[in-house]
Amino acid sequence: MEANINEELKRCLPYHDTPQEKAKRAQLWNQIDENANGYLSLAEVDKGLRDVIRIPQLFDAKPVIMRAFQSAKNRTTATNPHGKDYITKSEFRFLLSYIRQYYEYWIAFETVDKEGDRRISFQEFVKAVPTMKRWHLRIDNPETTFQEIDKNGGGYILFDEFCQWAIHSHLNVEGYEGEDLL
């Protein structure tokens, strides 16, 4: 992974509420909403990440894209019949912010998922406890914490479950001053 991915994400995902980023976001919206219908489907977002934003690591992280899309599409109240299935312009800023946040969680998730099978076993979780503690996550009892995260009881922590826990636990890999994950 490139060492400057964090700076690249900041540059390419204008989600802050400043005049400069609003202008960049409007331009980005126009490039991604090719048919100018005022909505972005998941396929359009995916294509926009590949063709417009052009960060290969981000485009390859499909769980990040899906989770960000699902979170953003219901962020505002829809005023049309398609609003719950698409990203509207008013939700676009949230989409970009969620992509950034979930990519951070993806990097943390991949750090723990040593087998690379997109799920965290109990053994992987236990081995990663020292790393997660350096991320300022509180894990007093690994077995109990693992069971709390594994909401579906499948014996593995999936990315969606990890994200819910990361949000609840205020995981901030970017702000961690030790290992530079991003």
Short mmCIF file of C-alpha atoms in Angstrom, two decimals:
data_model
loop_
_atom_site.label_atom_id
_atom_site.label_comp_id
_atom_site.label_asym_id
_atom_site.label_seq_id
_atom_site.Cartn_x
_atom_site.Cartn_y
_atom_site.Cartn_z
CA MET A 1 0.00 0.00 0.00
CA GLU A 2 1.23 3.47 -0.83
CA ALA A 3 2.40 5.49 2.14
CA ASN A 4 0.53 8.59 0.95
CA ILE A 5 -2.93 6.99 0.54
CA ASN A 6 -4.29 9.12 3.40
CA GLU A 7 -3.28 12.36 1.69
CA GLU A 8 -4.64 11.06 -1.61
CA LEU A 9 -7.99 10.28 0.02
CA LYS A 10 -8.14 13.74 1.58
CA ARG A 11 -7.41 15.32 -1.80
CA CYS A 12 -9.83 13.18 -3.82
CA LEU A 13 -12.75 12.96 -1.39
CA PRO A 14 -13.92 16.54 -0.71
CA TYR A 15 -16.39 15.98 2.13
CA HIS A 16 -15.62 18.95 4.36
CA ASP A 17 -18.08 21.84 4.47
CA THR A 18 -15.77 24.55 3.10
CA PRO A 19 -16.36 26.66 -0.03
CA GLN A 20 -13.36 25.06 -1.77
CA GLU A 21 -14.51 21.52 -1.03
CA LYS A 22 -18.11 22.34 -1.96
CA ALA A 23 -16.86 23.49 -5.37
CA LYS A 24 -14.72 20.35 -5.78
CA ARG A 25 -17.68 18.21 -4.69
CA ALA A 26 -19.99 19.86 -7.24
CA GLN A 27 -17.47 19.20 -9.99
CA LEU A 28 -17.00 15.61 -8.85
CA TRP A 29 -20.78 15.09 -8.74
CA ASN A 30 -21.12 16.32 -12.32
CA GLN A 31 -18.40 13.95 -13.50
CA ILE A 32 -19.91 10.92 -11.76
CA ASP A 33 -23.58 11.70 -12.56
CA GLU A 34 -22.94 11.23 -16.28
CA ASN A 35 -26.62 11.08 -17.25
CA ALA A 36 -27.37 14.21 -15.15
CA ASN A 37 -30.49 12.69 -13.59
CA GLY A 38 -29.61 13.90 -10.09
CA TYR A 39 -29.09 10.40 -8.66
CA LEU A 40 -26.17 8.03 -8.30
CA SER A 41 -26.66 4.30 -8.34
CA LEU A 42 -24.18 1.95 -6.70
CA ALA A 43 -22.87 1.11 -10.19
CA GLU A 44 -22.33 4.82 -10.96
CA VAL A 45 -20.50 5.32 -7.67
CA ASP A 46 -18.33 2.28 -8.38
CA LYS A 47 -17.58 3.51 -11.90
CA GLY A 48 -16.87 7.02 -10.58
CA LEU A 49 -14.35 5.68 -8.10
CA ARG A 50 -12.61 3.81 -10.91
CA ASP A 51 -12.76 6.43 -13.68
CA VAL A 52 -12.92 9.78 -11.87
CA ILE A 53 -11.36 9.43 -8.43
CA ARG A 54 -8.83 6.80 -9.58
CA ILE A 55 -7.50 5.37 -6.33
CA PRO A 56 -7.02 1.66 -7.13
CA GLN A 57 -6.84 0.53 -3.49
CA LEU A 58 -10.17 2.20 -2.81
CA PHE A 59 -11.84 0.85 -5.95
CA ASP A 60 -10.70 -2.68 -5.01
CA ALA A 61 -12.21 -2.41 -1.51
CA LYS A 62 -15.77 -3.36 -2.53
CA PRO A 63 -17.02 -3.83 1.06
CA VAL A 64 -16.05 -0.20 1.75
CA ILE A 65 -17.99 1.05 -1.27
CA MET A 66 -21.08 -1.01 -0.39
CA ARG A 67 -21.11 -0.01 3.27
CA ALA A 68 -20.58 3.69 2.48
CA PHE A 69 -23.30 3.62 -0.18
CA GLN A 70 -25.80 1.92 2.14
CA SER A 71 -25.06 4.38 4.96
CA ALA A 72 -25.25 7.49 2.77
CA LYS A 73 -28.35 6.66 0.72
CA ASN A 74 -30.58 6.91 3.76
CA ARG A 75 -28.85 9.91 5.31
CA THR A 76 -31.44 12.48 4.21
CA THR A 77 -35.19 12.31 3.77
CA ALA A 78 -36.05 11.35 0.21
CA THR A 79 -38.37 13.69 -1.69
CA ASN A 80 -38.81 11.35 -4.66
CA PRO A 81 -39.70 7.71 -5.29
CA HIS A 82 -36.08 6.70 -6.04
CA GLY A 83 -34.40 8.37 -3.07
CA LYS A 84 -34.01 5.26 -0.92
CA ASP A 85 -32.21 3.35 -3.69
CA TYR A 86 -29.85 6.05 -4.92
CA ILE A 87 -27.51 8.73 -3.62
CA THR A 88 -28.90 12.22 -4.06
CA LYS A 89 -26.79 15.34 -4.36
CA SER A 90 -27.58 16.20 -0.73
CA GLU A 91 -26.25 12.78 0.35
CA PHE A 92 -23.11 12.93 -1.79
CA ARG A 93 -21.01 14.68 0.86
CA PHE A 94 -21.95 11.95 3.33
CA LEU A 95 -21.03 9.28 0.80
CA LEU A 96 -17.54 10.74 0.39
CA SER A 97 -17.11 11.03 4.15
CA TYR A 98 -18.29 7.46 4.70
CA ILE A 99 -15.97 6.15 2.00
CA ARG A 100 -13.07 7.77 3.85
CA GLN A 101 -14.20 6.47 7.23
CA TYR A 102 -14.94 2.94 6.09
CA TYR A 103 -11.67 2.74 4.19
CA GLU A 104 -9.90 3.49 7.46
CA TYR A 105 -11.86 0.67 9.08
CA TRP A 106 -11.04 -1.57 6.11
CA ILE A 107 -7.32 -1.05 6.68
CA ALA A 108 -7.73 -1.90 10.37
CA PHE A 109 -9.88 -4.93 9.49
CA GLU A 110 -7.27 -6.19 7.01
CA THR A 111 -4.56 -5.69 9.63
CA VAL A 112 -6.40 -8.09 11.95
CA ASP A 113 -7.54 -10.49 9.18
CA LYS A 114 -4.16 -12.17 8.68
CA GLU A 115 -5.61 -15.00 6.54
CA GLY A 116 -7.07 -12.49 4.08
CA ASP A 117 -10.40 -14.31 3.87
CA ARG A 118 -12.44 -11.19 4.71
CA ARG A 119 -13.43 -12.48 8.12
CA ILE A 120 -11.71 -12.41 11.48
CA SER A 121 -11.46 -15.64 13.43
CA PHE A 122 -11.22 -15.71 17.20
CA GLN A 123 -7.55 -16.70 16.92
CA GLU A 124 -6.81 -13.73 14.65
CA PHE A 125 -8.68 -11.44 17.01
CA VAL A 126 -6.73 -12.63 20.06
CA LYS A 127 -3.40 -12.23 18.24
CA ALA A 128 -4.37 -8.67 17.27
CA VAL A 129 -5.42 -7.53 20.76
CA PRO A 130 -2.04 -5.78 21.42
CA THR A 131 -2.34 -3.93 18.10
CA MET A 132 -5.95 -2.93 18.79
CA LYS A 133 -5.01 -1.71 22.25
CA ARG A 134 -2.38 0.54 20.61
CA TRP A 135 -5.31 1.92 18.58
CA HIS A 136 -6.79 2.87 21.97
CA LEU A 137 -9.51 0.21 21.80
CA ARG A 138 -10.48 -1.25 25.13
CA ILE A 139 -10.49 -5.03 25.17
CA ASP A 140 -10.60 -6.34 28.74
CA ASN A 141 -11.82 -9.82 27.83
CA PRO A 142 -11.08 -10.88 24.23
CA GLU A 143 -13.62 -13.71 24.27
CA THR A 144 -16.46 -11.48 25.49
CA THR A 145 -15.50 -8.68 23.10
CA PHE A 146 -15.32 -11.09 20.16
CA GLN A 147 -18.79 -12.45 20.96
CA GLU A 148 -20.18 -8.91 21.27
CA ILE A 149 -18.78 -7.98 17.85
CA ASP A 150 -19.90 -11.24 16.19
CA LYS A 151 -23.56 -10.15 16.09
CA ASN A 152 -24.73 -13.01 13.87
CA GLY A 153 -22.99 -15.63 16.04
CA GLY A 154 -21.23 -17.14 13.02
CA GLY A 155 -17.91 -17.57 14.78
CA TYR A 156 -16.22 -14.89 12.67
CA ILE A 157 -16.25 -11.11 12.66
CA LEU A 158 -17.37 -9.81 9.28
CA PHE A 159 -16.50 -6.37 7.96
CA ASP A 160 -19.96 -4.97 8.67
CA GLU A 161 -19.79 -6.20 12.26
CA PHE A 162 -16.27 -4.80 12.63
CA CYS A 163 -17.47 -1.40 11.37
CA GLN A 164 -20.33 -1.30 13.86
CA TRP A 165 -17.89 -2.05 16.67
CA ALA A 166 -15.31 0.43 15.33
CA ILE A 167 -17.91 3.20 15.22
CA HIS A 168 -19.16 2.38 18.71
CA SER A 169 -15.56 2.18 20.01
CA HIS A 170 -14.47 5.39 18.25
CA LEU A 171 -11.69 3.69 16.30
CA ASN A 172 -9.49 6.32 14.67
CA VAL A 173 -6.62 4.68 12.83
CA GLU A 174 -5.64 7.98 11.19
CA GLY A 175 -5.24 9.61 14.59
CA TYR A 176 -3.12 6.78 15.93
CA GLU A 177 0.45 7.98 16.32
CA GLY A 178 2.19 4.60 16.26
CA GLU A 179 1.89 2.38 13.19
CA ASP A 180 1.01 4.41 10.12
CA LEU A 181 -1.75 2.31 8.61
CA LEU A 182 -2.98 4.96 6.20
#
